[in-house]
């Protein structure tokens, strides 16, 4: 596992296709934004993978204008 220190506004680029941006840090909560191609599934680890028929567990990470997750914010401590 690669461990990095980032401040709000800083980014991490993965394989030139996925960008993780630290949006805000408040106490022990970190709000991040993820930009990824539509074919890359993005989900919170505590949620099960989306069934083949589709479901709410994953989000469209390529739409930077809308909410990043439908059920709440991604956070890490």
XYZ file of C-alpha atoms in Angstrom, residues 1-67:
67
model
C 0.000 0.000 0.000
C 1.274 3.429 -0.940
C 0.668 5.999 1.807
C 0.691 9.678 0.834
C 0.168 12.945 2.651
C -2.041 15.386 0.730
C -3.638 18.727 1.591
C -7.004 20.045 0.444
C -6.883 20.752 -3.289
C -4.030 18.338 -3.974
C -4.455 15.349 -6.284
C -3.187 11.837 -6.855
C -3.193 10.449 -10.411
C -3.501 6.697 -10.961
C -2.512 5.265 -14.344
C -3.163 8.658 -16.019
C -6.898 7.820 -16.072
C -8.039 8.147 -12.449
C -7.662 11.324 -10.403
C -8.308 11.408 -6.652
C -8.643 14.951 -5.268
C -8.671 15.886 -1.584
C -11.593 18.319 -1.416
C -11.739 19.098 2.287
C -10.253 17.966 5.589
C -12.313 18.552 8.744
C -10.953 16.984 11.914
C -10.729 13.231 11.323
C -12.867 13.327 8.148
C -11.491 13.648 4.641
C -13.775 14.440 1.697
C -12.389 13.224 -1.622
C -13.452 13.470 -5.242
C -12.743 10.727 -7.778
C -12.626 11.220 -11.545
C -12.477 7.984 -13.518
C -13.598 6.633 -16.892
C -17.161 5.255 -16.995
C -15.853 1.704 -17.407
C -13.987 1.880 -14.073
C -16.300 0.895 -11.222
C -16.010 3.145 -8.155
C -17.719 2.254 -4.865
C -17.296 2.689 -1.154
C -15.547 -0.354 0.307
C -18.284 -0.952 2.886
C -20.918 -1.376 0.145
C -21.290 -4.597 -1.828
C -20.459 -4.588 -5.516
C -23.339 -3.665 -7.795
C -25.297 -6.663 -9.080
C -25.123 -7.379 -12.816
C -28.602 -5.860 -13.252
C -27.453 -2.533 -11.761
C -28.013 -1.006 -8.392
C -27.189 1.925 -6.161
C -23.865 0.655 -4.771
C -21.701 2.268 -7.492
C -21.628 5.768 -8.890
C -20.652 7.323 -12.192
C -17.254 8.750 -11.309
C -16.893 10.492 -14.666
C -19.573 13.088 -13.852
C -17.632 15.693 -11.887
C -20.585 18.088 -11.834
C -22.897 15.920 -9.753
C -22.595 14.290 -6.345
